[in-house]
XYZ file of N, CA and C in Angstrom:
357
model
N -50.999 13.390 -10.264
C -50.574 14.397 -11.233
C -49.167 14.903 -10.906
N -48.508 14.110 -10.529
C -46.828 14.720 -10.109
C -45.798 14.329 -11.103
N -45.750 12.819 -11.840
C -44.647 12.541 -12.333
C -44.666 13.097 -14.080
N -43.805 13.424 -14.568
C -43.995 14.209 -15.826
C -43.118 13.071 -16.988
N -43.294 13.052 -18.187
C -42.143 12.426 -19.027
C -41.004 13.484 -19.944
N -40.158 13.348 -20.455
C -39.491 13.488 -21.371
C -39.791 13.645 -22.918
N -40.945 12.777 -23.177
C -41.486 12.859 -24.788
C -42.674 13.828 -25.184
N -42.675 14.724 -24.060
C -43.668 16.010 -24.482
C -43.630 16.852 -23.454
N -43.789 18.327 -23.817
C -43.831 19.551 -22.949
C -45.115 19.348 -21.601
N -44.201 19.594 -20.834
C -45.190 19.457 -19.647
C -46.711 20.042 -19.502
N -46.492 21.309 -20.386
C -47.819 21.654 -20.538
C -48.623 20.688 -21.164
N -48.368 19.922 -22.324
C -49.057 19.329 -23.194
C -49.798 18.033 -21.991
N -48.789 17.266 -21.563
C -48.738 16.699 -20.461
C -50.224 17.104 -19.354
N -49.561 18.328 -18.721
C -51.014 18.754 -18.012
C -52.107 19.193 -18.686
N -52.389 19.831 -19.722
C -53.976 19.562 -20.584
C -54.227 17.697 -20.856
N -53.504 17.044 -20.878
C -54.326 15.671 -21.149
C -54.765 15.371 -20.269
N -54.010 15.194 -18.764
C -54.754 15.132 -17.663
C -56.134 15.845 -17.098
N -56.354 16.597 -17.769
C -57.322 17.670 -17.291
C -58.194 17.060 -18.486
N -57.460 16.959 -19.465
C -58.724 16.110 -20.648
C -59.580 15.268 -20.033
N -58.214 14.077 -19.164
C -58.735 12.856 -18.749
C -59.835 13.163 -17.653
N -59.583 13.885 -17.275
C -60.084 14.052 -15.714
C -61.895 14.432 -16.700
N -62.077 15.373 -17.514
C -63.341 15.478 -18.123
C -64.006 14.307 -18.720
N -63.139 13.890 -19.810
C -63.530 12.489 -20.093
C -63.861 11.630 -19.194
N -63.474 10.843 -18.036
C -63.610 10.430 -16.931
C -65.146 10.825 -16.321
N -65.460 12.246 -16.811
C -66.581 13.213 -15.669
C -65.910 13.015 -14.213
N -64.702 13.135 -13.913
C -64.269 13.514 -12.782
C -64.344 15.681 -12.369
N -64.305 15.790 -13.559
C -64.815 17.258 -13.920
C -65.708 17.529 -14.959
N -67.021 17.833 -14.534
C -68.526 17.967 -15.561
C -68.452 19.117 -15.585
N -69.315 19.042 -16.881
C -69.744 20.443 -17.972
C -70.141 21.251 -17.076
N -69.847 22.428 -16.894
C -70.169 23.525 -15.520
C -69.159 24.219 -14.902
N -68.974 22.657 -14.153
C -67.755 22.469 -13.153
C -66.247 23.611 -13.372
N -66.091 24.362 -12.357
C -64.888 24.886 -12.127
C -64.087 23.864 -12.156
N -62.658 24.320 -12.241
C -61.304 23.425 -12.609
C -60.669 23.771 -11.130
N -59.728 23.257 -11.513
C -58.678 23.512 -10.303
C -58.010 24.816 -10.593
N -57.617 26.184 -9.736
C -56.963 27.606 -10.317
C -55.500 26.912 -10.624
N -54.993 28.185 -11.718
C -53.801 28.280 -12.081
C -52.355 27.639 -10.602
N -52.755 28.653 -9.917
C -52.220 28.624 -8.886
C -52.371 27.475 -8.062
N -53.307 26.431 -7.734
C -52.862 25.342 -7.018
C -52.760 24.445 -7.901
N -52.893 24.166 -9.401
C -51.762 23.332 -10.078
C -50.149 23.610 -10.084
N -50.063 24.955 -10.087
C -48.614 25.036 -10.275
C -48.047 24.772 -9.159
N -48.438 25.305 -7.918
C -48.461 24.475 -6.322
C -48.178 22.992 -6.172
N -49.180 22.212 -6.622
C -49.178 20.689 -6.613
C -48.231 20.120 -7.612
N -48.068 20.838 -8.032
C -47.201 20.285 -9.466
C -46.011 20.462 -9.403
N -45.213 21.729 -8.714
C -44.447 22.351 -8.437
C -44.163 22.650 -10.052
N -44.478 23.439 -10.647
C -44.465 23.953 -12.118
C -44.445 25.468 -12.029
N -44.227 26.083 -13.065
C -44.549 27.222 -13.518
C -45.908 27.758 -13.799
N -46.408 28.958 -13.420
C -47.955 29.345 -13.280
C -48.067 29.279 -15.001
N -47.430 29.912 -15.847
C -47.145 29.882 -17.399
C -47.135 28.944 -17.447
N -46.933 27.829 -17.407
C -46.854 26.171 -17.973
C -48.162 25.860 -17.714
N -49.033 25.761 -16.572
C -50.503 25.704 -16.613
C -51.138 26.642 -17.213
N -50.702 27.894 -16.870
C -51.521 29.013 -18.143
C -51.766 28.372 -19.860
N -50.773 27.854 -19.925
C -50.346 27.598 -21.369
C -51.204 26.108 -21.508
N -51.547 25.326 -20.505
C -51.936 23.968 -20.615
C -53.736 24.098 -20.868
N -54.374 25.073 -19.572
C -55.525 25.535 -19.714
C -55.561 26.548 -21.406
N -54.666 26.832 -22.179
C -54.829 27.797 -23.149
C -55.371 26.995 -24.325
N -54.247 25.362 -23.929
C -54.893 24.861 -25.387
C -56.323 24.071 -25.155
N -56.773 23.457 -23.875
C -58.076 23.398 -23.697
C -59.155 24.510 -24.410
N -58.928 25.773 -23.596
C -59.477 27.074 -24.215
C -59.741 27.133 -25.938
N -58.790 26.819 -26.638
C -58.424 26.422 -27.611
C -59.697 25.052 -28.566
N -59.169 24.058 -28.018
C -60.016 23.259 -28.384
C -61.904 22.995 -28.074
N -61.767 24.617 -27.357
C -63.187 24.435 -27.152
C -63.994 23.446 -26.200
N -63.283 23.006 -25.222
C -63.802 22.711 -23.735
C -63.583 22.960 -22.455
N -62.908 24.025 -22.647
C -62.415 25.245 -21.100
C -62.691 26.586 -21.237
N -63.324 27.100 -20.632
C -63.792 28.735 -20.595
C -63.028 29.605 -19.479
N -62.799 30.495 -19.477
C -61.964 31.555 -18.699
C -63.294 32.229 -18.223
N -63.688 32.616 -17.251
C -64.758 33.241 -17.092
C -63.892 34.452 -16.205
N -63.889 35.471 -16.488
C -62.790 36.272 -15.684
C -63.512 36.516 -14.115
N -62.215 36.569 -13.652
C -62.290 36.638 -11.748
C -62.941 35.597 -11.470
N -63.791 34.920 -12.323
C -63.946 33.166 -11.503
C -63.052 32.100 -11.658
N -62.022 32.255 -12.587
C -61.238 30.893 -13.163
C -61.690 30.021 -14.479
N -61.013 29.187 -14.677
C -61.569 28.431 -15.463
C -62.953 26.853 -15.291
N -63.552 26.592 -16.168
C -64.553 26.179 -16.259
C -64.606 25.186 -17.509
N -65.275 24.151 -17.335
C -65.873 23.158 -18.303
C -66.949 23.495 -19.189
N -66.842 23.433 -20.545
C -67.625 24.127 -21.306
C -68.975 22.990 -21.482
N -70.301 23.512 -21.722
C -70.889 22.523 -22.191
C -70.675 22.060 -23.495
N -70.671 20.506 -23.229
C -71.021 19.697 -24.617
C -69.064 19.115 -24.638
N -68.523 19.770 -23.346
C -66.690 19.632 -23.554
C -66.361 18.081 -23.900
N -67.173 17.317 -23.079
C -66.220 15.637 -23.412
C -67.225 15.348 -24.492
N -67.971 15.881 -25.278
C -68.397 14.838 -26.714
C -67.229 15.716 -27.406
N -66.524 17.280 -27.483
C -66.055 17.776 -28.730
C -64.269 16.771 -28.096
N -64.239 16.660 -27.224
C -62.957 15.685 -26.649
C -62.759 14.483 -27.040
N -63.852 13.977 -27.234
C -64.579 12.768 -27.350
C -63.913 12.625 -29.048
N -64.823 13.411 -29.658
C -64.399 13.680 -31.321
C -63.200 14.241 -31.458
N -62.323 14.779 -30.380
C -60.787 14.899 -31.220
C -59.920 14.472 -30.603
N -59.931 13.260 -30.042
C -59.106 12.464 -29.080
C -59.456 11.067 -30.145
N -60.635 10.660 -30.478
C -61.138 9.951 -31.686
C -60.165 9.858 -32.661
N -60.233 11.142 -33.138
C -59.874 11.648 -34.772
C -58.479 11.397 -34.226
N -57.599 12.024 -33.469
C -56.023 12.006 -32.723
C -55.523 10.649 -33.349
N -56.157 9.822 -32.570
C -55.719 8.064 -32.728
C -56.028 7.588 -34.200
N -56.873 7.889 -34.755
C -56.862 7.253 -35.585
C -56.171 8.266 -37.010
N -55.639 9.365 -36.948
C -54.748 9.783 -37.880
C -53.206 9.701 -37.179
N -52.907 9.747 -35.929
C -51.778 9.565 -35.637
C -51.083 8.310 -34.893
N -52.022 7.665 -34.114
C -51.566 6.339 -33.247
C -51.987 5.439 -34.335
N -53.177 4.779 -35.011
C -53.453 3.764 -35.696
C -52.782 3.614 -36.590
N -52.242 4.456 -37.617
C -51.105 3.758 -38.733
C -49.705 3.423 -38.303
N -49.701 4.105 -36.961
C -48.304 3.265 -36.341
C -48.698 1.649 -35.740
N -49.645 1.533 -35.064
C -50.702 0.317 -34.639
C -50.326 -0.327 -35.913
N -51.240 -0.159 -37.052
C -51.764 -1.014 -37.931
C -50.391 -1.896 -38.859
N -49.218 -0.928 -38.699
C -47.807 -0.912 -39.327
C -47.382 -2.248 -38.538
N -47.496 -1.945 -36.994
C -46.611 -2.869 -36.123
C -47.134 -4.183 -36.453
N -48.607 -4.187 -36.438
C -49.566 -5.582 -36.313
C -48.952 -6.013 -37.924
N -48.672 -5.381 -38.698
C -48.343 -6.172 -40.072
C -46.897 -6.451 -40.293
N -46.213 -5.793 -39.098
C -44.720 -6.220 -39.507
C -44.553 -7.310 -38.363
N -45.047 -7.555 -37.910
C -45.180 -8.731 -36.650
C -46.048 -9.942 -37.202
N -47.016 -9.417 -38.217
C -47.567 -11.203 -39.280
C -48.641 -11.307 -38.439
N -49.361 -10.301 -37.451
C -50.364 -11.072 -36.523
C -51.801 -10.781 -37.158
N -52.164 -11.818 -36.756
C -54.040 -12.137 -37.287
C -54.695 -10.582 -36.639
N -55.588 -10.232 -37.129
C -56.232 -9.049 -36.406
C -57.224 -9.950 -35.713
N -57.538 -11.011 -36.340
C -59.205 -11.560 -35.668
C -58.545 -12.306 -34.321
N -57.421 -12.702 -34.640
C -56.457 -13.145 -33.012
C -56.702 -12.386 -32.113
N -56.132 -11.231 -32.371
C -56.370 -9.474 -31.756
C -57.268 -9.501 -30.997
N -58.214 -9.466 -32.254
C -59.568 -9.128 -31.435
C -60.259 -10.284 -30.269
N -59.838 -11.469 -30.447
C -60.178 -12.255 -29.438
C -59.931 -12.186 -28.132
N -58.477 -11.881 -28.421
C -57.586 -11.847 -26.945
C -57.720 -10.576 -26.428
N -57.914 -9.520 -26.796
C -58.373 -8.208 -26.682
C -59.050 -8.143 -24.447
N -59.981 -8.730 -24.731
C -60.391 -9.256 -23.204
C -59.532 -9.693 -22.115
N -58.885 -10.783 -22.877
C -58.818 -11.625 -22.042
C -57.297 -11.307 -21.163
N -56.516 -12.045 -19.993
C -55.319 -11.494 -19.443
C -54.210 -12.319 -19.922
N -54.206 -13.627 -20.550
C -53.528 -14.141 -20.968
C -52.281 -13.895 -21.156
């Protein structure tokens, strides 16, 4: 969790990781998170930039603030993640996908073959 990019706010950045990390079940429904304070530590970030990262979790309804304990994994968090990480790709990544595969002339059933394989 150290190197950051250029094509999105770091916060945005650290809620996906923390997505991933649920999705994954590297962090289950229950489960305390890591505090404000030793992300911004490990990260060397701003405590506000993780405040703000845990806010939009909070937000989307799979992080709870439980006050004086920290934050927490909500139940049911990676199916509603599940359904808007889903929905994400396929209103915003797939018509860029589906654009490229047709301006490039390629078979989808090709696609899907090689899909597996390392070729």
């Amino acid at each position: 969790m150290t190197q950051f990019n250029d094509s999105q706010p770091i916060f945005l950045q650290i809620s996906q990781r923390i997505a991933e990390m649920i999705l994954n079940q590297a962090a289950r429904e229950g489960e305390a998170l890591p505090s404000v304070r030793q992300i911004s530590a490990d990260l060397s970030v701003n405590p506000l930039t993780v405040t703000r990262a845990y806010q939009s979790l909070v937000d989307l309804g799979v992080v709870e603030s439980r006050r004086g304990m920290g934050m927490f994994v909500q139940q049911g968090a990676r199916e509603r993640l599940l359904a808007h990480e889903r929905d994400k790709f396929l209103t915003e990544e797939w018509p860029r996908i589906r654009a490229r595969i047709s301006a490039l002339e390629l078979d989808p059933q090709q696609l899907l073959a090689k899909g597996g394989s390392d070729e």
